[in-house]
One Martini backbone bead per residue (centre of mass of N, CA, C, O) as a GRO file, in nm:
protein
  329
    1UNK     BB    1  10.191  10.024   8.987
    2UNK     BB    2  10.195   9.733   8.941
    3UNK     BB    3  10.319   9.468   8.894
    4UNK     BB    4  10.585   9.313   8.746
    5UNK     BB    5  10.631   9.165   8.400
    6UNK     BB    6  10.897   9.293   8.240
    7UNK     BB    7  11.230   9.234   8.310
    8UNK     BB    8  11.161   9.226   8.617
    9UNK     BB    9  11.062   9.239   8.933
   10UNK     BB   10  10.843   9.084   9.117
   11UNK     BB   11  10.591   9.109   9.303
   12UNK     BB   12  10.368   9.035   9.504
   13UNK     BB   13  10.157   8.808   9.562
   14UNK     BB   14   9.848   8.715   9.544
   15UNK     BB   15   9.572   8.595   9.637
   16UNK     BB   16   9.455   8.256   9.572
   17UNK     BB   17   9.164   8.336   9.614
   18UNK     BB   18   8.897   8.244   9.382
   19UNK     BB   19   8.698   8.539   9.413
   20UNK     BB   20   8.556   8.799   9.251
   21UNK     BB   21   8.357   8.902   9.472
   22UNK     BB   22   8.636   8.960   9.664
   23UNK     BB   23   8.828   9.172   9.534
   24UNK     BB   24   8.704   9.434   9.721
   25UNK     BB   25   8.723   9.279   9.982
   26UNK     BB   26   8.902   9.365  10.269
   27UNK     BB   27   9.028   9.631  10.169
   28UNK     BB   28   9.233   9.871  10.182
   29UNK     BB   29   9.198  10.188  10.093
   30UNK     BB   30   9.311  10.286   9.767
   31UNK     BB   31   9.462  10.557   9.590
   32UNK     BB   32   9.480  10.747   9.281
   33UNK     BB   33   9.612  11.008   9.113
   34UNK     BB   34   9.493  11.171   8.809
   35UNK     BB   35   9.551  11.471   8.911
   36UNK     BB   36   9.661  11.750   8.986
   37UNK     BB   37   9.635  11.874   9.336
   38UNK     BB   38   9.590  12.132   9.251
   39UNK     BB   39   9.606  12.312   8.998
   40UNK     BB   40   9.880  12.484   8.880
   41UNK     BB   41   9.698  12.740   8.810
   42UNK     BB   42   9.630  12.790   9.120
   43UNK     BB   43   9.850  12.596   9.267
   44UNK     BB   44  10.034  12.413   9.452
   45UNK     BB   45  10.043  12.093   9.462
   46UNK     BB   46   9.963  11.840   9.690
   47UNK     BB   47   9.898  11.634   9.457
   48UNK     BB   48  10.015  11.390   9.234
   49UNK     BB   49  10.026  11.220   8.968
   50UNK     BB   50  10.032  10.878   9.094
   51UNK     BB   51   9.970  10.908   9.374
   52UNK     BB   52   9.947  10.746   9.679
   53UNK     BB   53   9.654  10.671   9.887
   54UNK     BB   54   9.514  10.686  10.206
   55UNK     BB   55   9.226  10.621  10.374
   56UNK     BB   56   9.047  10.794  10.634
   57UNK     BB   57   8.795  10.942  10.484
   58UNK     BB   58   8.446  11.013  10.398
   59UNK     BB   59   8.292  11.329  10.258
   60UNK     BB   60   8.118  11.263  10.027
   61UNK     BB   61   8.316  11.404   9.759
   62UNK     BB   62   8.533  11.359   9.987
   63UNK     BB   63   8.879  11.296  10.082
   64UNK     BB   64   9.065  11.170  10.343
   65UNK     BB   65   9.425  11.169  10.322
   66UNK     BB   66   9.734  10.976  10.280
   67UNK     BB   67  10.047  10.986  10.179
   68UNK     BB   68  10.271  10.742  10.103
   69UNK     BB   69  10.523  10.922  10.044
   70UNK     BB   70  10.488  11.184  10.259
   71UNK     BB   71  10.237  11.175  10.487
   72UNK     BB   72  10.036  11.367  10.405
   73UNK     BB   73   9.737  11.554  10.491
   74UNK     BB   74   9.415  11.561  10.308
   75UNK     BB   75   9.206  11.682  10.060
   76UNK     BB   76   9.003  11.514   9.794
   77UNK     BB   77   8.834  11.482   9.519
   78UNK     BB   78   8.668  11.233   9.348
   79UNK     BB   79   8.765  11.335   9.042
   80UNK     BB   80   9.096  11.276   9.129
   81UNK     BB   81   9.031  10.963   9.161
   82UNK     BB   82   9.122  10.611   9.213
   83UNK     BB   83   9.066  10.291   9.272
   84UNK     BB   84   9.269  10.039   9.453
   85UNK     BB   85   9.340   9.685   9.414
   86UNK     BB   86   9.621   9.504   9.510
   87UNK     BB   87   9.787   9.719   9.309
   88UNK     BB   88   9.619   9.637   9.005
   89UNK     BB   89   9.315   9.728   9.049
   90UNK     BB   90   9.138   9.958   8.845
   91UNK     BB   91   8.894  10.213   8.900
   92UNK     BB   92   8.811  10.436   8.651
   93UNK     BB   93   9.028  10.381   8.408
   94UNK     BB   94   9.124  10.494   8.125
   95UNK     BB   95   9.331  10.448   7.867
   96UNK     BB   96   9.473  10.727   7.866
   97UNK     BB   97   9.534  10.733   8.172
   98UNK     BB   98   9.703  10.478   8.179
   99UNK     BB   99   9.930  10.593   8.002
  100UNK     BB  100  10.007  10.826   8.189
  101UNK     BB  101  10.077  10.658   8.441
  102UNK     BB  102  10.286  10.454   8.308
  103UNK     BB  103  10.476  10.704   8.200
  104UNK     BB  104  10.591  10.745   8.450
  105UNK     BB  105  10.917  10.736   8.569
  106UNK     BB  106  10.860  10.529   8.817
  107UNK     BB  107  10.774  10.337   8.585
  108UNK     BB  108  10.869  10.053   8.476
  109UNK     BB  109  10.939   9.818   8.283
  110UNK     BB  110  10.637   9.615   8.338
  111UNK     BB  111  10.428   9.778   8.426
  112UNK     BB  112  10.085   9.742   8.557
  113UNK     BB  113   9.724   9.710   8.475
  114UNK     BB  114   9.397   9.656   8.581
  115UNK     BB  115   9.093   9.736   8.403
  116UNK     BB  116   8.788   9.857   8.467
  117UNK     BB  117   8.520   9.929   8.318
  118UNK     BB  118   8.327  10.228   8.290
  119UNK     BB  119   8.065  10.074   8.148
  120UNK     BB  120   8.140   9.764   8.257
  121UNK     BB  121   8.107   9.543   8.482
  122UNK     BB  122   8.352   9.284   8.469
  123UNK     BB  123   8.538   9.437   8.261
  124UNK     BB  124   8.868   9.374   8.121
  125UNK     BB  125   9.206   9.512   8.117
  126UNK     BB  126   9.550   9.533   8.002
  127UNK     BB  127   9.828   9.740   8.105
  128UNK     BB  128  10.160   9.780   7.954
  129UNK     BB  129  10.503   9.858   8.004
  130UNK     BB  130  10.707   9.924   7.760
  131UNK     BB  131  10.819  10.122   7.533
  132UNK     BB  132  10.523  10.105   7.522
  133UNK     BB  133  10.181  10.100   7.548
  134UNK     BB  134   9.998   9.809   7.622
  135UNK     BB  135   9.691   9.637   7.519
  136UNK     BB  136   9.465   9.391   7.681
  137UNK     BB  137   9.220   9.176   7.643
  138UNK     BB  138   8.989   9.028   7.868
  139UNK     BB  139   8.854   8.724   7.865
  140UNK     BB  140   8.531   8.539   7.894
  141UNK     BB  141   8.386   8.264   7.985
  142UNK     BB  142   8.105   8.086   8.064
  143UNK     BB  143   8.267   7.981   8.337
  144UNK     BB  144   8.442   8.259   8.418
  145UNK     BB  145   8.695   8.237   8.282
  146UNK     BB  146   9.019   8.358   8.198
  147UNK     BB  147   9.177   8.537   7.907
  148UNK     BB  148   9.423   8.609   7.652
  149UNK     BB  149   9.499   8.322   7.587
  150UNK     BB  150   9.315   8.042   7.489
  151UNK     BB  151   9.540   7.828   7.607
  152UNK     BB  152   9.510   8.019   7.879
  153UNK     BB  153   9.344   7.970   8.180
  154UNK     BB  154   9.150   8.137   8.450
  155UNK     BB  155   8.960   8.151   8.738
  156UNK     BB  156   9.110   8.429   8.801
  157UNK     BB  157   9.274   8.724   8.828
  158UNK     BB  158   9.487   8.644   9.035
  159UNK     BB  159   9.598   8.405   8.871
  160UNK     BB  160   9.685   8.571   8.627
  161UNK     BB  161   9.878   8.764   8.770
  162UNK     BB  162  10.068   8.554   8.889
  163UNK     BB  163  10.159   8.434   8.623
  164UNK     BB  164  10.264   8.698   8.474
  165UNK     BB  165  10.458   8.778   8.696
  166UNK     BB  166  10.638   8.530   8.674
  167UNK     BB  167  10.711   8.523   8.359
  168UNK     BB  168  10.801   8.857   8.361
  169UNK     BB  169  10.955   8.891   8.672
  170UNK     BB  170  11.246   8.790   8.637
  171UNK     BB  171  11.551   8.849   8.687
  172UNK     BB  172  11.734   8.856   8.381
  173UNK     BB  173  11.526   8.700   8.178
  174UNK     BB  174  11.645   8.750   7.889
  175UNK     BB  175  11.541   8.819   7.558
  176UNK     BB  176  11.544   8.759   7.193
  177UNK     BB  177  11.460   8.950   6.890
  178UNK     BB  178  11.502   8.856   6.545
  179UNK     BB  179  11.449   9.060   6.268
  180UNK     BB  180  11.370   9.018   5.942
  181UNK     BB  181  11.295   9.128   5.619
  182UNK     BB  182  11.068   8.874   5.598
  183UNK     BB  183  10.942   8.903   5.915
  184UNK     BB  184  11.087   8.711   6.067
  185UNK     BB  185  11.125   8.568   6.405
  186UNK     BB  186  11.381   8.518   6.635
  187UNK     BB  187  11.398   8.314   6.923
  188UNK     BB  188  11.594   8.391   7.217
  189UNK     BB  189  11.870   8.445   7.406
  190UNK     BB  190  12.016   8.654   7.597
  191UNK     BB  191  12.334   8.707   7.723
  192UNK     BB  192  12.201   8.766   8.028
  193UNK     BB  193  12.101   8.503   8.074
  194UNK     BB  194  12.141   8.267   8.323
  195UNK     BB  195  12.204   8.022   8.135
  196UNK     BB  196  12.472   8.195   8.016
  197UNK     BB  197  12.598   8.175   8.302
  198UNK     BB  198  12.866   8.046   8.475
  199UNK     BB  199  12.888   7.767   8.314
  200UNK     BB  200  12.631   7.644   8.246
  201UNK     BB  201  12.405   7.363   8.220
  202UNK     BB  202  12.195   7.140   8.035
  203UNK     BB  203  11.948   6.894   8.085
  204UNK     BB  204  11.671   7.024   7.951
  205UNK     BB  205  11.429   7.038   7.672
  206UNK     BB  206  11.076   7.152   7.660
  207UNK     BB  207  10.785   7.167   7.431
  208UNK     BB  208  10.590   7.080   7.659
  209UNK     BB  209  10.347   7.276   7.800
  210UNK     BB  210  10.115   7.058   7.807
  211UNK     BB  211   9.908   6.797   7.779
  212UNK     BB  212   9.772   6.960   7.503
  213UNK     BB  213  10.070   7.107   7.443
  214UNK     BB  214  10.290   7.116   7.156
  215UNK     BB  215  10.544   7.262   6.963
  216UNK     BB  216  10.599   7.000   6.785
  217UNK     BB  217  10.279   7.016   6.693
  218UNK     BB  218  10.361   7.185   6.414
  219UNK     BB  219  10.170   7.276   6.119
  220UNK     BB  220  10.307   7.387   5.812
  221UNK     BB  221  10.163   7.540   5.507
  222UNK     BB  222  10.261   7.696   5.254
  223UNK     BB  223  10.323   8.025   5.175
  224UNK     BB  224  10.124   8.126   5.418
  225UNK     BB  225  10.161   7.948   5.674
  226UNK     BB  226   9.960   7.737   5.756
  227UNK     BB  227   9.873   7.608   6.093
  228UNK     BB  228  10.005   7.765   6.291
  229UNK     BB  229  10.055   7.855   6.592
  230UNK     BB  230   9.910   8.093   6.791
  231UNK     BB  231  10.078   8.372   6.942
  232UNK     BB  232  10.148   8.539   7.218
  233UNK     BB  233  10.353   8.714   7.422
  234UNK     BB  234  10.280   8.486   7.670
  235UNK     BB  235  10.374   8.238   7.524
  236UNK     BB  236  10.498   7.937   7.567
  237UNK     BB  237  10.770   7.741   7.430
  238UNK     BB  238  10.964   7.651   7.677
  239UNK     BB  239  11.160   7.429   7.894
  240UNK     BB  240  11.449   7.488   8.103
  241UNK     BB  241  11.689   7.266   8.250
  242UNK     BB  242  11.927   7.264   8.473
  243UNK     BB  243  12.168   7.087   8.654
  244UNK     BB  244  12.070   7.255   8.924
  245UNK     BB  245  11.728   7.252   8.879
  246UNK     BB  246  11.666   7.500   8.720
  247UNK     BB  247  11.377   7.655   8.581
  248UNK     BB  248  11.287   7.777   8.249
  249UNK     BB  249  11.077   8.002   8.079
  250UNK     BB  250  10.996   8.047   7.739
  251UNK     BB  251  10.894   8.321   7.534
  252UNK     BB  252  10.768   8.484   7.256
  253UNK     BB  253  10.702   8.822   7.290
  254UNK     BB  254  10.515   8.776   7.036
  255UNK     BB  255  10.303   8.798   6.766
  256UNK     BB  256  10.211   8.483   6.600
  257UNK     BB  257  10.332   8.235   6.394
  258UNK     BB  258  10.443   7.919   6.423
  259UNK     BB  259  10.694   7.772   6.232
  260UNK     BB  260  10.935   7.688   6.443
  261UNK     BB  261  11.144   7.460   6.607
  262UNK     BB  262  11.448   7.369   6.767
  263UNK     BB  263  11.545   7.035   6.768
  264UNK     BB  264  11.858   7.035   6.801
  265UNK     BB  265  11.862   7.125   7.115
  266UNK     BB  266  11.771   6.855   7.236
  267UNK     BB  267  12.053   6.703   7.166
  268UNK     BB  268  12.214   7.009   7.152
  269UNK     BB  269  12.239   7.237   7.400
  270UNK     BB  270  12.517   7.375   7.325
  271UNK     BB  271  12.402   7.565   7.109
  272UNK     BB  272  12.260   7.761   7.304
  273UNK     BB  273  12.517   7.833   7.470
  274UNK     BB  274  12.708   7.919   7.207
  275UNK     BB  275  12.454   7.988   6.968
  276UNK     BB  276  12.176   8.164   7.016
  277UNK     BB  277  12.164   8.346   6.728
  278UNK     BB  278  12.174   8.073   6.559
  279UNK     BB  279  12.183   7.744   6.606
  280UNK     BB  280  12.047   7.813   6.914
  281UNK     BB  281  11.773   7.859   6.865
  282UNK     BB  282  11.420   7.824   6.945
  283UNK     BB  283  11.237   8.012   6.741
  284UNK     BB  284  10.984   8.078   6.479
  285UNK     BB  285  10.811   8.383   6.387
  286UNK     BB  286  10.506   8.506   6.222
  287UNK     BB  287  10.380   8.791   6.163
  288UNK     BB  288  10.165   8.993   6.072
  289UNK     BB  289  10.163   9.211   5.825
  290UNK     BB  290  10.026   9.455   5.990
  291UNK     BB  291  10.255   9.390   6.241
  292UNK     BB  292  10.560   9.382   6.142
  293UNK     BB  293  10.643   9.695   6.222
  294UNK     BB  294  10.523   9.667   6.546
  295UNK     BB  295  10.595   9.399   6.712
  296UNK     BB  296  10.865   9.548   6.860
  297UNK     BB  297  10.775   9.808   7.021
  298UNK     BB  298  10.776   9.673   7.325
  299UNK     BB  299  11.078   9.659   7.289
  300UNK     BB  300  11.405   9.664   7.315
  301UNK     BB  301  11.668   9.793   7.211
  302UNK     BB  302  11.994   9.747   7.199
  303UNK     BB  303  12.068  10.005   7.353
  304UNK     BB  304  11.864   9.973   7.586
  305UNK     BB  305  11.962   9.701   7.685
  306UNK     BB  306  12.254   9.783   7.753
  307UNK     BB  307  12.170   9.994   7.962
  308UNK     BB  308  12.023   9.805   8.157
  309UNK     BB  309  12.259   9.610   8.211
  310UNK     BB  310  12.455   9.822   8.317
  311UNK     BB  311  12.281   9.914   8.560
  312UNK     BB  312  12.250   9.636   8.686
  313UNK     BB  313  12.550   9.584   8.738
  314UNK     BB  314  12.603   9.832   8.919
  315UNK     BB  315  12.381   9.760   9.140
  316UNK     BB  316  12.543   9.473   9.217
  317UNK     BB  317  12.784   9.619   9.302
  318UNK     BB  318  12.997   9.669   9.536
  319UNK     BB  319  13.097   9.892   9.743
  320UNK     BB  320  13.361  10.054   9.818
  321UNK     BB  321  13.595  10.015  10.068
  322UNK     BB  322  13.763  10.155  10.300
  323UNK     BB  323  14.065  10.179  10.404
  324UNK     BB  324  14.240  10.111  10.664
  325UNK     BB  325  14.397  10.259  10.902
  326UNK     BB  326  14.691  10.280  11.033
  327UNK     BB  327  14.839  10.178  11.302
  328UNK     BB  328  15.010  10.268  11.557
  329UNK     BB  329  15.323  10.183  11.698
   0.00000   0.00000   0.00000
């Protein structure tokens, strides 16, 4: 579907020109197939659900198209397709159909789409493939800026997509959420995160997210833990800069109240490098009671994570080269 956002490689950035009125202007028309056509009950389908099509022409309620995958050309009726802009903005796709499309095997964990409401133009939501399909409402301020988390606003949808593609789309920047029986979740780095690889060292850790937001200024009180900053899955927790100059942003990964950040790693970053799941943790988050059993549903289990890392390692290993045959004397 769209660019990849979670734990995989980000796709190409969108145009940074922030004018929503031009979202659909000047784009080569691309369609996505919503249902197998024709129906398998009638004959062998020409186009399969999820297949991407290039528009050749439109004739009434029919489109003449070329399959991006196979290159075959044919006609398809209007009620079997949805328009796609920029590879991520889908027009006329309802929530259930979004789940069907994102669940197709060719869509990796992290694939996403922005859906424009079928009832109201200019109203959008985001659907993301984690272990299950998650949906997020995109809110709009009076000044027309957009946000998912109220602490982070964007002038246009392209800017939002670029941001979330960057934060969740860098290869191997894996994080770990450790949930305890009392609901609290400890956020830290997974052992495959590049910060923990190849003997790297940390130059600085900064909990100052923006000019007006610091995770250090988090005040929690009472048994109900009131006052903690509320975080969404995409909320940044801190920025870590390695001695080689590369900076990494660490995210909350789950929804909930920020209980604390680990100030010890500010003075002793070696704790994060050596003991990321214990003394070197990054933050502690408390999900809502009603969400405590489902808050990690969109994340990989330990077994799934190990499988992903194993496949990733194999894919990056060079193929063995045949030994040269000995030359005759």
